[in-house]
XYZ file of C-alpha atoms in Angstrom:
550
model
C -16.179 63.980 -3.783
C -17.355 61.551 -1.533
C -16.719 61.447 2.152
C -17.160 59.861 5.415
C -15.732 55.919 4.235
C -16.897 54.097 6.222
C -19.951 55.051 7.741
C -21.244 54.008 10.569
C -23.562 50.475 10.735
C -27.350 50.810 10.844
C -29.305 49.979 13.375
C -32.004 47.372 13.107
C -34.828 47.725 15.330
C -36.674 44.820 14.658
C -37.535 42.050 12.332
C -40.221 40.469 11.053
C -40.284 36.926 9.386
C -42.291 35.647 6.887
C -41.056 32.212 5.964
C -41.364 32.394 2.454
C -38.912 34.717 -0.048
C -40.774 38.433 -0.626
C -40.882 39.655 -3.761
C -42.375 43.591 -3.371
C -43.111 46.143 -0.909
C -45.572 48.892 -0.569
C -45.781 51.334 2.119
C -48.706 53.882 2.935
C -49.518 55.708 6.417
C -48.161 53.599 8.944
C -49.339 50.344 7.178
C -47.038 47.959 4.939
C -47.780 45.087 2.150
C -45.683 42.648 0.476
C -46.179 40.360 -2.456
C -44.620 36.781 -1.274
C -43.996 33.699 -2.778
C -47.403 31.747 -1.777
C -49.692 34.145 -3.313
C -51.588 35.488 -0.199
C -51.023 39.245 0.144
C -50.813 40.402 4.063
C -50.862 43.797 4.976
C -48.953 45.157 8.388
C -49.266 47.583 10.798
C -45.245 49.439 9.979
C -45.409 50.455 14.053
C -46.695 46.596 16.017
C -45.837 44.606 13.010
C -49.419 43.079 13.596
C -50.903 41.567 10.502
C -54.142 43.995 9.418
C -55.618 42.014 6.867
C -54.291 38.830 4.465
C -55.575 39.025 0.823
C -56.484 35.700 -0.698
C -57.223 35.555 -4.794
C -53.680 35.064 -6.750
C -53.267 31.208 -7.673
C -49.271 31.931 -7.625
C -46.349 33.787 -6.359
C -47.380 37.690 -6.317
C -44.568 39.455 -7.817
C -45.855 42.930 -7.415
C -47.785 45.107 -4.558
C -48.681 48.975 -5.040
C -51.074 51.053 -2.493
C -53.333 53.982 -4.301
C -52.087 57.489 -3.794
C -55.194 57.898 -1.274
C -54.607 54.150 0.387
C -57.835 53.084 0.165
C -56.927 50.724 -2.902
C -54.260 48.518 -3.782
C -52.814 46.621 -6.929
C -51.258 43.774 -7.139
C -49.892 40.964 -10.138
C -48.193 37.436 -10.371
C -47.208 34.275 -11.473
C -51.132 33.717 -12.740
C -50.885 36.291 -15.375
C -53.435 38.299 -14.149
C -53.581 42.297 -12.739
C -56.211 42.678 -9.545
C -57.559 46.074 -8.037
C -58.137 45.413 -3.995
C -60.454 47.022 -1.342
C -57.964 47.459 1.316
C -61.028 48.454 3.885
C -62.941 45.417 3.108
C -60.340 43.051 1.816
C -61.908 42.240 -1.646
C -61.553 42.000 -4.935
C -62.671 45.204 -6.847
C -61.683 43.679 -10.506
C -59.735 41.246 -12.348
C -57.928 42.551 -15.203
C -57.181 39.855 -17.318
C -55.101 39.890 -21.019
C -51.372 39.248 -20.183
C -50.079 35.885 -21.195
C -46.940 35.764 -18.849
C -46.733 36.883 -15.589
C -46.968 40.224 -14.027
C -43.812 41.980 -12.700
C -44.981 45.246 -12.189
C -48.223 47.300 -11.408
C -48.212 51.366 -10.847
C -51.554 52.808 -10.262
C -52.626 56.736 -11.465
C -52.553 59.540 -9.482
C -56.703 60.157 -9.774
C -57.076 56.206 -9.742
C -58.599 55.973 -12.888
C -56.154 53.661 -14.632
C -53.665 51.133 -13.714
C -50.447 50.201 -15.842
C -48.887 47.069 -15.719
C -45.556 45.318 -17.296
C -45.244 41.544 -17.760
C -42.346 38.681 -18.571
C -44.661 38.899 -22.028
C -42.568 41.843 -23.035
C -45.481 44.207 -22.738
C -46.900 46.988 -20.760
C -50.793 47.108 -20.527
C -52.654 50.329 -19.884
C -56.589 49.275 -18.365
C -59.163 51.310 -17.493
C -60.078 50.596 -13.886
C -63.481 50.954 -14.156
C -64.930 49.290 -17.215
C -61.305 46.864 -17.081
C -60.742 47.218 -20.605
C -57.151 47.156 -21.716
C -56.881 50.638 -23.647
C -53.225 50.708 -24.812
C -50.675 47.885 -25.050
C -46.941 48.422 -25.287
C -44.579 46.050 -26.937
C -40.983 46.009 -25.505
C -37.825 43.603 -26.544
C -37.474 41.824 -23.234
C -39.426 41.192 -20.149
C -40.893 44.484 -18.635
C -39.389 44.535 -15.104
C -40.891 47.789 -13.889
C -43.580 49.955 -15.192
C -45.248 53.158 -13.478
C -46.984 56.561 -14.150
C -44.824 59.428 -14.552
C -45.280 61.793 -11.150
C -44.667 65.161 -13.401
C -47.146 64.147 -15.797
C -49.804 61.272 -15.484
C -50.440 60.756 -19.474
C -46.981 59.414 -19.472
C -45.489 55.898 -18.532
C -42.054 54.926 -17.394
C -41.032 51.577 -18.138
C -38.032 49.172 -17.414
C -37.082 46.268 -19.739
C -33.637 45.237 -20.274
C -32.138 47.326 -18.002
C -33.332 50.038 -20.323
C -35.439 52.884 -18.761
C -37.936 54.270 -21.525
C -40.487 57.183 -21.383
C -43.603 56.964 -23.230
C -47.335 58.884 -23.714
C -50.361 56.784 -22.880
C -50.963 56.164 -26.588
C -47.763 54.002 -26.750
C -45.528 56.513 -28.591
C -41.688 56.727 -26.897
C -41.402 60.579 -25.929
C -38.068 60.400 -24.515
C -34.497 59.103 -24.835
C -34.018 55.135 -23.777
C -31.501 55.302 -20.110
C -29.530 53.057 -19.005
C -30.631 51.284 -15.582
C -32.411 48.835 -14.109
C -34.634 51.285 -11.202
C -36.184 54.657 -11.148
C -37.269 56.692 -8.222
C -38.291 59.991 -8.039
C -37.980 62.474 -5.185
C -40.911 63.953 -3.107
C -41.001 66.823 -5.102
C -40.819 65.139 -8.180
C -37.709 67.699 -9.085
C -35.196 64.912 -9.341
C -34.726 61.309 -9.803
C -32.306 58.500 -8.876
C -31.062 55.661 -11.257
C -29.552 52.683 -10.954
C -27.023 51.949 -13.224
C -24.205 49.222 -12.500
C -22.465 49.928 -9.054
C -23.779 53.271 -9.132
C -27.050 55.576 -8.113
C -26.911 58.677 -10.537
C -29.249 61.314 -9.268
C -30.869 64.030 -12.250
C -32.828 66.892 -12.593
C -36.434 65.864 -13.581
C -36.928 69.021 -15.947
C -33.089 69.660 -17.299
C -32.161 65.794 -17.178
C -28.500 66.944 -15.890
C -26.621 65.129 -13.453
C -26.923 66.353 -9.805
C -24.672 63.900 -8.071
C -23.567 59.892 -8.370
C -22.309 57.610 -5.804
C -21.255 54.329 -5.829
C -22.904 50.783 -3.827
C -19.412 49.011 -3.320
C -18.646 45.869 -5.475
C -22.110 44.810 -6.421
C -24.782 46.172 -8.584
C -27.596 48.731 -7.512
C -30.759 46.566 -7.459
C -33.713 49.184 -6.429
C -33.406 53.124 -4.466
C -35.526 55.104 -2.819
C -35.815 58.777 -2.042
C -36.954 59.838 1.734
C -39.994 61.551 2.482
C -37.899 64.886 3.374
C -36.150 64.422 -0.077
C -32.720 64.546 1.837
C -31.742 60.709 1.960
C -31.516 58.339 -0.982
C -31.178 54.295 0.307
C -29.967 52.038 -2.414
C -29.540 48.043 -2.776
C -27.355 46.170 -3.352
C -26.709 42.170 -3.065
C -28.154 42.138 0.773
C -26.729 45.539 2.028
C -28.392 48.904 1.603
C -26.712 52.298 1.459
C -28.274 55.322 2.908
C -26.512 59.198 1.488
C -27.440 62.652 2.490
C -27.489 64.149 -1.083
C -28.541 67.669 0.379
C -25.022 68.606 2.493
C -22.499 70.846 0.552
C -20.060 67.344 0.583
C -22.165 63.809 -0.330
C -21.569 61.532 2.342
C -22.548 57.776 3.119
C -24.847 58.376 5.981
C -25.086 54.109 7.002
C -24.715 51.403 5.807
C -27.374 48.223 6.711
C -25.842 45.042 7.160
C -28.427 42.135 8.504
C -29.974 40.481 5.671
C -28.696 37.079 4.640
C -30.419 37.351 1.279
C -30.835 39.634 -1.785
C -32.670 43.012 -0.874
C -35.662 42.953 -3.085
C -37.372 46.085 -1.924
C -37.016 48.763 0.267
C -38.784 51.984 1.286
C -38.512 54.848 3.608
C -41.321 54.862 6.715
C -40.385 58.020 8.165
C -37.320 60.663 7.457
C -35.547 58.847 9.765
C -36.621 55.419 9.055
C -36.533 52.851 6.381
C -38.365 49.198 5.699
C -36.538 46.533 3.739
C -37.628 43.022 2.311
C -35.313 40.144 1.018
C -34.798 36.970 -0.381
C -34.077 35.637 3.087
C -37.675 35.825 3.865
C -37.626 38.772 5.948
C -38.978 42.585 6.874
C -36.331 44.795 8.921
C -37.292 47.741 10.361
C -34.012 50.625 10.020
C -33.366 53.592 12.387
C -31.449 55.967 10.581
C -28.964 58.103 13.087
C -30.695 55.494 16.262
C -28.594 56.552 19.271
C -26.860 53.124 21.150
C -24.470 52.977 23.529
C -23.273 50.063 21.759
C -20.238 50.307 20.660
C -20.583 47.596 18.083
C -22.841 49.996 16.521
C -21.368 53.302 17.203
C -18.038 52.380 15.943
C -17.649 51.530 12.424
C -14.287 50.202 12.746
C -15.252 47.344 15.337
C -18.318 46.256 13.723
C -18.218 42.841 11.209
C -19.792 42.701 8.119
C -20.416 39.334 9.202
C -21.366 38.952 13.129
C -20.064 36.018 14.988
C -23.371 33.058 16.214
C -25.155 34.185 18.740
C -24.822 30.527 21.232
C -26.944 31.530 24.066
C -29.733 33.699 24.921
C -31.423 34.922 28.222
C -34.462 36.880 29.269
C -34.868 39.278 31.874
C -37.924 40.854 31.596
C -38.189 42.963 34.531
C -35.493 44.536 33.972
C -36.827 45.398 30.435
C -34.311 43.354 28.754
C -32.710 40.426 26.711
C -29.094 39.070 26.958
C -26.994 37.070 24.306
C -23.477 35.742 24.709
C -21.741 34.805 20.926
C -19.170 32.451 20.153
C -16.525 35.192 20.325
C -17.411 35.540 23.944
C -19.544 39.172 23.124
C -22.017 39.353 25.750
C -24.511 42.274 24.517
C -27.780 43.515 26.300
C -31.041 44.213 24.502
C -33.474 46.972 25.332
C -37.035 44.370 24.910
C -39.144 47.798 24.193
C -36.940 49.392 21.251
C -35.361 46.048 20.214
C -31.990 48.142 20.358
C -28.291 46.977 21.905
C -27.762 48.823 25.197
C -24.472 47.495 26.044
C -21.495 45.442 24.690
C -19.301 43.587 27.303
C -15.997 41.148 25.272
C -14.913 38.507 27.766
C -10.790 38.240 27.254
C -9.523 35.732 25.515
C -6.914 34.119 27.740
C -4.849 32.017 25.669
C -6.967 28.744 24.773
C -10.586 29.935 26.693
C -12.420 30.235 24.017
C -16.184 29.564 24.766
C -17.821 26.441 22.963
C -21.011 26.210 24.669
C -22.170 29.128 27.050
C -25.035 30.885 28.543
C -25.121 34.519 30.671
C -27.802 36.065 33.310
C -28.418 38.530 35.729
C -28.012 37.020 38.768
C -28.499 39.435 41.777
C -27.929 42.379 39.759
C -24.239 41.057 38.250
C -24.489 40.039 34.726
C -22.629 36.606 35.175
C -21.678 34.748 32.148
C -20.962 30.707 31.997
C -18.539 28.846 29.143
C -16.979 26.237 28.627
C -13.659 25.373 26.640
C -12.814 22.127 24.804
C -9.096 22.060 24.918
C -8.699 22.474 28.609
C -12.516 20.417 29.662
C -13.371 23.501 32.507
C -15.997 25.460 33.056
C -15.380 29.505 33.528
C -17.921 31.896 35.346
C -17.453 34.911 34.535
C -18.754 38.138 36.300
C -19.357 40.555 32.867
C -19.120 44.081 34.660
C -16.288 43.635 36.896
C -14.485 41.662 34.287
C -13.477 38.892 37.384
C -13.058 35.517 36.674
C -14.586 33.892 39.721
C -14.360 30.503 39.393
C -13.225 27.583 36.963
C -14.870 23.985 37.243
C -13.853 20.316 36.131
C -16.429 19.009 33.447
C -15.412 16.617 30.536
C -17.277 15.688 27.582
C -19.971 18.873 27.728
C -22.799 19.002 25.186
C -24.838 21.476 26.870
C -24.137 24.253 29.281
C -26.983 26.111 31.344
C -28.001 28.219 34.149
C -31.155 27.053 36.027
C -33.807 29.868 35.774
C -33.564 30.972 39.317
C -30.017 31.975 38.265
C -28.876 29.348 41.355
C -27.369 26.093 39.892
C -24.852 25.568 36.400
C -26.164 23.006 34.780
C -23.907 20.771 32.311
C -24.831 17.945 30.211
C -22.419 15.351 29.211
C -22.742 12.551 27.255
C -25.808 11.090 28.831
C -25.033 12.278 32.315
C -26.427 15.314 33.509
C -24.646 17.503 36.920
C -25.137 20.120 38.762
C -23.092 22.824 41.167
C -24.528 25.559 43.069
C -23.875 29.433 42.201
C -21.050 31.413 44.546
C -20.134 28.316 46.398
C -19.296 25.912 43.495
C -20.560 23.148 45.661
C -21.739 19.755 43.554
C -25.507 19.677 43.808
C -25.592 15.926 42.275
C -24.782 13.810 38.985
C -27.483 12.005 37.207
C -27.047 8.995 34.706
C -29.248 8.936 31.901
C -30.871 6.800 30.036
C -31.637 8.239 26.910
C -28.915 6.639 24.299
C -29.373 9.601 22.109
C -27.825 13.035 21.483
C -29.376 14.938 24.159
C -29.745 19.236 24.839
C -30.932 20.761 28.204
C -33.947 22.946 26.666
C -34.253 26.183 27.321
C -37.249 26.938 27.175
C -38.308 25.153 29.758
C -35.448 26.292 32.550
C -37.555 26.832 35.293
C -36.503 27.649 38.709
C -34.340 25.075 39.825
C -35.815 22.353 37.186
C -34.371 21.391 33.742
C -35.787 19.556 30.796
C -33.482 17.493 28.826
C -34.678 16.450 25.065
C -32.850 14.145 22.960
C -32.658 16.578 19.396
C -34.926 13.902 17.653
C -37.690 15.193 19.930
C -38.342 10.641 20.804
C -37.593 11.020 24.455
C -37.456 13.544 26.932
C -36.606 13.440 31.110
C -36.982 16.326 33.803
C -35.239 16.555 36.702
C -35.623 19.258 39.667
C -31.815 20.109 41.228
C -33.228 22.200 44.132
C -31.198 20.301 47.277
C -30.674 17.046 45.245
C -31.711 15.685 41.934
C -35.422 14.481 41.878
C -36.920 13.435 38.385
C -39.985 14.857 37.605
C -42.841 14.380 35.112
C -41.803 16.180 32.055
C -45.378 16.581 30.208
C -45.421 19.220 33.496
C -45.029 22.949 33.751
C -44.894 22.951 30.105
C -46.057 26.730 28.936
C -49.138 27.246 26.911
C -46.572 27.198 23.640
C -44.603 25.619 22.106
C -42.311 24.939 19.234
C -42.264 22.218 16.723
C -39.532 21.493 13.902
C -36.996 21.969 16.619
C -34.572 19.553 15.309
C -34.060 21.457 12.325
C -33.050 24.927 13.991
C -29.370 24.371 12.708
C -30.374 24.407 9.347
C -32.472 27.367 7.444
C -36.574 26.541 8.924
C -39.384 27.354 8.912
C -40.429 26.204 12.333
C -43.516 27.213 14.027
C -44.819 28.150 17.405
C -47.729 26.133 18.444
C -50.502 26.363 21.085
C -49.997 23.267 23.352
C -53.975 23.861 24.170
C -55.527 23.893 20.703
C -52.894 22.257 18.732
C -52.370 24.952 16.101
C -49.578 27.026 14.955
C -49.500 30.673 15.917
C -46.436 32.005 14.364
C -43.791 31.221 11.862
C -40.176 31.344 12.902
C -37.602 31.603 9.556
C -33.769 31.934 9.495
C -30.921 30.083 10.717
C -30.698 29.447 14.190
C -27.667 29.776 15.694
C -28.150 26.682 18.239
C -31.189 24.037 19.020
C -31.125 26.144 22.542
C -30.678 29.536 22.014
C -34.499 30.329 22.696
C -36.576 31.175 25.853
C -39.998 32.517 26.116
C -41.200 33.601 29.548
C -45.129 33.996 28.708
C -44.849 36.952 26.979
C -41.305 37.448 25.491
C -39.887 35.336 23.169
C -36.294 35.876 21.818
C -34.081 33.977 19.784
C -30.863 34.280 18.528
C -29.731 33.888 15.318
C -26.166 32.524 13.092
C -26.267 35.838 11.542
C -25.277 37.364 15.126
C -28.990 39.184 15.048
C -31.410 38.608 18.202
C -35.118 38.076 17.199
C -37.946 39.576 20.133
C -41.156 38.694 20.024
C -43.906 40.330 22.073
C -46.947 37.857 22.190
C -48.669 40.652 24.445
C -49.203 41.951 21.115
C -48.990 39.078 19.026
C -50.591 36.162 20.892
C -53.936 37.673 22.485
């Protein structure tokens, strides 16, 4: 019996992109490793998402990572055919292991870290001796080996995946076992059970008997990879770009969450904590899971109001002494983002009145109310909005709008229209001024660079640029001014997938790599140490350069 359809949404604390797709994932004591497309091999810190150490030696795409039982080693195999033992302290290259003529899917290394077992798209699994790297035993298999590791109940036997067969066999090459049906293994903590995937379900069996403990099902798509939790109580399974997490120790199994974010395939996945669990997809990004996170956010608390999809995030604002982020979406959803935890604290819906439906928008604390600006096509007004009182307080003529802002003092609303820029001043609606432009190009007020009572306005090809300052009239300023120490190049391309970077105005070079699908050219701001971002897929990226960015 299964119960508790549906569950409730997991919550994503954080995410990390990479700008490339991510093949594997390793975890061991609070650090992380993935094997990405480029062929470098990066190791994280799981807590700061801080990069620890970067791993250059593969000539291709590294298909496979694996930690040591200890840590202090790591194994990894690609696109260049060959199997390589890492250092993790020092970073280098204990041994080569060469003999594979296609490339290497997947490495597994012994418990004592004598001997390391690898599986290749040459429909072969390779036993080698880590010390003298001679290959001792080679298995032959009928189609490409897609996952190979030692057996936890018994290291002189290997487990091996080819097919979507799961085979058992000695370290002599002998099959000891019945073939399965699946295309993933994993074994619990205690090595007393294990999971496999098998179509659209994760069948869980007793290690010793081989009987069937329990099954459940992934929904319409096939189980790609599963997990077990370090407690043994939770199995998380893949599947497509959602992953499952069940309590498999309660008298009824029960879907505990389900994680919707990624864009792309799920690839890999493991569990951090009991309570927490670190995916890796095809859409060229790490999330970081909170299994049972408390929110007020009633988006997340409430299964039945949450969308598997999430509506574009269109504007985003920063408030850092108050500890948090806002967003407004296109639905007119106004949320607020704890900066610290990376969690939703609150969840305000503007009402949809008939035909005021926001277009463009943009929402800030401004003395302590949460105000929230939008504008609406079919009836050419602008609507302010005051979130927690749920007042409409004023409506404003504006035709033609291609940008919609609020200065960064919170005291002027500042609306672009084609090649005209104006300004009116907060709680007495009073014009500030109208300035003709002359840039005859399509044209966005940027946000990161809203300061005080000054705007910048870009034309989205990045050729021409003006500032203007609207504190008691318009007054153009230089706008190769006030410019913070970064900033961020590719711009133009935000509406399509990136990768754009963020680069050091000083030096000239790029500092980090922002992937994903923007949900707008304007919907970032960085404040000098915050940077957040939101996204199409409804999902609000937060950056700490405190941390990042020494």
């Amino acid at each position: 019996m299964i119960k508790g359809l549906p569950a409730e949404w997991g919550t994503c604390s954080h995410t990390i992109f990479l700008g490339e797709e991510i093949w594997s994932l390793s975890y061991h004591n609070n650090s992380f490793t993935v094997g990405p497309m480029h062929g470098d091999i990066t190791i994280f810190d799981a807590i700061t998402g801080r990069q620890k150490a970067i791993l250059p030696g593969h000539t291709g795409a590294v298909y496979c990572v694996i930690f040591s039982s200890d840590g202090k080693s790591l194994a990894s195999g690609g696109l260049d055919k060959t199997v390589k033992l890492w250092d993790v302290q020092t970073g280098g290259v204990i041994k080569t292991f060469h003999g594979h003529t296609s490339w290497v899917n997947s490495v597994s290394i012994s418990a004592d870290s004598t001997r390391i077992a690898s599986g290749s798209g040459d429909q072969t699994v390779c036993l080698w001796d880590i010390q003298t790297g001679d290959c001792l035993c080679t298995i032959k298999q009928q189609d490409s080996v897609e996952h190979v590791s030692f057996c936890p109940m018994n290291p002189q036997q290997l487990i091996s995946i080819s097919g979507d067969k799961i085979r058992w066999w000695d370290t002599n090459g002998h099959q000891i076992l019945p073939t399965y049906d699946g295309s993933h293994i994993a074994f619990s903590p205690d090595h007393t059970q294990f999971a496999l995937c098998n179509g659209e379900f994760v069948i869980v069996q007793n290690s010793h008997s081989r009987e069937i403990v329990t099954k459940f099902p992934v929904f319409n798509n096939i189980a790609h990879c599963c997990c077990f939790s370090p407690d043994g109580r939770l199995i998380a399974a893949t599947a497509g770009n959602t992953a499952y997490v069940w309590n498999i120790t309660t008298p009824v199994l029960h879907l505990v969450e389900t994680l919707v974010g990624h864009i792309g395939r799920i690839t890999s996945l493991v569990f951090s904590s009991p309570s927490s669990l670190i995916s890796v997809s095809e859409d060229h990004s790490v999330k970081f899971w909170q299994i049972g996170a408390i929110s007020t956010d009633q988006a997340t608390t409430d299964p039945g109001t949450t969308p598997i999809i999430l509506p574009s995030i269109q504007s985003v604002s920063l408030q850092t002494r108050a500890g948090i982020a806002i967003s407004s979406d296109i639905d007119g959803v106004v949320k607020t983002w704890d900066l610290s935890t990376g969690l939703c604290k609150e969840t305000f819906q503007v009402p949809d009145a008939g035909d005021i439906r926001p277009n463009h928008g943009d929402v800030q604390m401004i003395d302590g109310r949460l105000i929230f600006v939008w504008y609406n096509y079919v009836s050419d007004r602008i609507y302010i909005w005051d979130i927690k009182k749920d007042e409409l307080l004023q409506t404003l003529d504006a035709p033609q709008c291609m940008c919609l802002r609020l200065s960064g003092d919170g005291s002027k609303i500042l609306f672009l229209g084609i090649n005209f820029i104006q300004a009116w001043a907060m709680w007495t609606w009073e014009p500030v001024g109208k300035v003709e432009l002359g840039l005859e190009r399509r044209l966005y007020l940027d946000s990161l660079y809203t300061d005080s009572s000054k705007v910048w306005i870009h034309s989205y090809d990045s050729s021409a640029q003006e500032g203007w300052d609207f504190g008691t009239s318009p007054v153009p300023f230089d706008p190769s001014t006030g410019r913070p120490q970064l900033d961020i190049i590719g711009g133009a391309q935000w509406y399509i997938d990136g990768p754009c970077w963020i680069k050091d105005t000083v030096t000239g070079k790029k500092v980090f790599q922002l992937s994903g699908r923007f949900a707008k050219t304007n919907d970032v701001q960085w404040d000098g140490q915050y940077l957040v971002a939101g996204y199409q897929s409804g999902e609000m990226l937060i950056l700490d350069f405190d941390h990042m960015y020494p």
